[in-house]
mmCIF file of C-alpha atoms in Angstrom:
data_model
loop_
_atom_site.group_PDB
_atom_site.id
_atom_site.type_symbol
_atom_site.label_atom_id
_atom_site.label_comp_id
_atom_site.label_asym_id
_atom_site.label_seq_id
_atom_site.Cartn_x
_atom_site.Cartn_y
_atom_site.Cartn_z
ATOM 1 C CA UNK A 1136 35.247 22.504 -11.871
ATOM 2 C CA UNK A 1137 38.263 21.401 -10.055
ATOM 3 C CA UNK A 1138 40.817 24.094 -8.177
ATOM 4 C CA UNK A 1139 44.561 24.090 -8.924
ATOM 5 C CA UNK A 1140 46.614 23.701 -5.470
ATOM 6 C CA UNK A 1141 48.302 21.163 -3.289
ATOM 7 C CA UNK A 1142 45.582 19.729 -1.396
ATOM 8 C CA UNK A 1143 45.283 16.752 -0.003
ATOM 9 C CA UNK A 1144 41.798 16.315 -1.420
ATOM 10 C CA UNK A 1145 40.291 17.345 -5.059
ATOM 11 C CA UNK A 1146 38.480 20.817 -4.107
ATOM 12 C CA UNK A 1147 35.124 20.345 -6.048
ATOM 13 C CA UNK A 1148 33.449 24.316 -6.554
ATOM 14 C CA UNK A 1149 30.053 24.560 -8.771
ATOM 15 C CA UNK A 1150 28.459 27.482 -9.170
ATOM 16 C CA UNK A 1151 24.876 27.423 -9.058
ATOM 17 C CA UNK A 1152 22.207 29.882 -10.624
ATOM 18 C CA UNK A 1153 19.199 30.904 -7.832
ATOM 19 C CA UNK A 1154 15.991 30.307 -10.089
ATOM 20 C CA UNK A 1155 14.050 33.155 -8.087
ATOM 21 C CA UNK A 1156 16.891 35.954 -8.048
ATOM 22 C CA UNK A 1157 19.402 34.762 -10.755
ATOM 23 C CA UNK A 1158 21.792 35.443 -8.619
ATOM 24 C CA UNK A 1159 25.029 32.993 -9.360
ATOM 25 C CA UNK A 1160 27.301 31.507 -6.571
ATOM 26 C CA UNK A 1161 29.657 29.104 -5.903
ATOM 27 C CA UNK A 1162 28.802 25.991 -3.919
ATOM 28 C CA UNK A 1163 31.408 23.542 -2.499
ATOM 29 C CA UNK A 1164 28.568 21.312 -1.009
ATOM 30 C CA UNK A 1165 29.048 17.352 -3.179
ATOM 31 C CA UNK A 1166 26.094 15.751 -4.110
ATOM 32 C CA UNK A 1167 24.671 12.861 -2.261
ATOM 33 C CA UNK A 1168 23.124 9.846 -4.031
ATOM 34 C CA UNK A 1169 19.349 9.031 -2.806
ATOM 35 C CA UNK A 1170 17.080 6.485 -4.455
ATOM 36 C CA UNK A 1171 18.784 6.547 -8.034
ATOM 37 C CA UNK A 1172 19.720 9.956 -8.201
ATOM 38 C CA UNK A 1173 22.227 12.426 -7.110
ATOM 39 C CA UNK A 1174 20.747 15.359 -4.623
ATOM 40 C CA UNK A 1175 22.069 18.233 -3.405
ATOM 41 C CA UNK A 1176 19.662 20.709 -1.624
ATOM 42 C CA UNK A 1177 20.569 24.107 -1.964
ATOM 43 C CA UNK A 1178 20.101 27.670 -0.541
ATOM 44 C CA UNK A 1179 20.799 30.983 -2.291
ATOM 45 C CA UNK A 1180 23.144 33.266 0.094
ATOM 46 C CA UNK A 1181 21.072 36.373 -1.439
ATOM 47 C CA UNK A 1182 17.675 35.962 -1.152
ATOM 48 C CA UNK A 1183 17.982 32.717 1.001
ATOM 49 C CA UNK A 1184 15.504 30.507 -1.460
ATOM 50 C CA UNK A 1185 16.143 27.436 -0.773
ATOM 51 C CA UNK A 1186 15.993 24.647 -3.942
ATOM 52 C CA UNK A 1187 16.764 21.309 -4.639
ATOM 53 C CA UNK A 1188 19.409 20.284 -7.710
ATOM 54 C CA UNK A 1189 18.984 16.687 -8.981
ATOM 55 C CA UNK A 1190 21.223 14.455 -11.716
ATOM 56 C CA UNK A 1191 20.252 11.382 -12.990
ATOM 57 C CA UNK A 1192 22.377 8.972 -12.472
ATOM 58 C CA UNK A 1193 23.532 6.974 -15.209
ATOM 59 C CA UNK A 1194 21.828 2.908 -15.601
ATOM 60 C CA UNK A 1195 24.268 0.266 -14.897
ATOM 61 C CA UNK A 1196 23.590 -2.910 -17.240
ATOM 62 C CA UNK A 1197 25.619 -6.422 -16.505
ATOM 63 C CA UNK A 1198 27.442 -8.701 -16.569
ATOM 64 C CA UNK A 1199 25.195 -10.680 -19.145
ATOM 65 C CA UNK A 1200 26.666 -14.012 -18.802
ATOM 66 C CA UNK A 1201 28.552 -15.670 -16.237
ATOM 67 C CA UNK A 1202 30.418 -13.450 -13.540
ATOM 68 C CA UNK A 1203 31.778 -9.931 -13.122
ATOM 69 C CA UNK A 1204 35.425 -9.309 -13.223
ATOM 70 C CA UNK A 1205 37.620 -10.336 -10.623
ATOM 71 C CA UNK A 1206 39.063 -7.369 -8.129
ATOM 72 C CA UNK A 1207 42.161 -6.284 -8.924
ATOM 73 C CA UNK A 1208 43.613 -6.780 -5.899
ATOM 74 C CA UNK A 1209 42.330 -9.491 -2.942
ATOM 75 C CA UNK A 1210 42.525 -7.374 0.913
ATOM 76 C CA UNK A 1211 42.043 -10.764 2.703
ATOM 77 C CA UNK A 1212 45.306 -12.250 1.984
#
């Protein structure tokens, strides 16, 4: 869920459910990518269980044949 404002970055707030006390919360914390998947360790500001939230992260496939796209745009020049 992204905030409405004039920021000069995208504020990114989740809100997370504690699987101990159900207890929902927000979390501001951005997930950080570790062998293959996105992790972001957790801990509940309640009952101060700590947990561990995972994605998957989605399976790049490609280019079949030949080389990938050019960049857009060349820094060296």
């Amino acid at each position: 869920m992204r905030e409405k404002g004039t920021h000069t970055w995208d504020l990114v707030i989740q809100y997370h459910r504690c699987p101990e006390c159900d207890y929902v919360f927000d979390n501001r914390q951005q997930y950080r990518y570790q062998l293959g998947h996105y992790i972001k360790d957790v801990e509940c500001p309640r009952c101060h269980h700590e947990f561990r939230l995972e994605k998957n992260r989605k399976p790049v496939v490609g280019p079949f044949f030949g080389n990938g796209a050019p960049p857009e745009m060349d820094w060296g020049e």
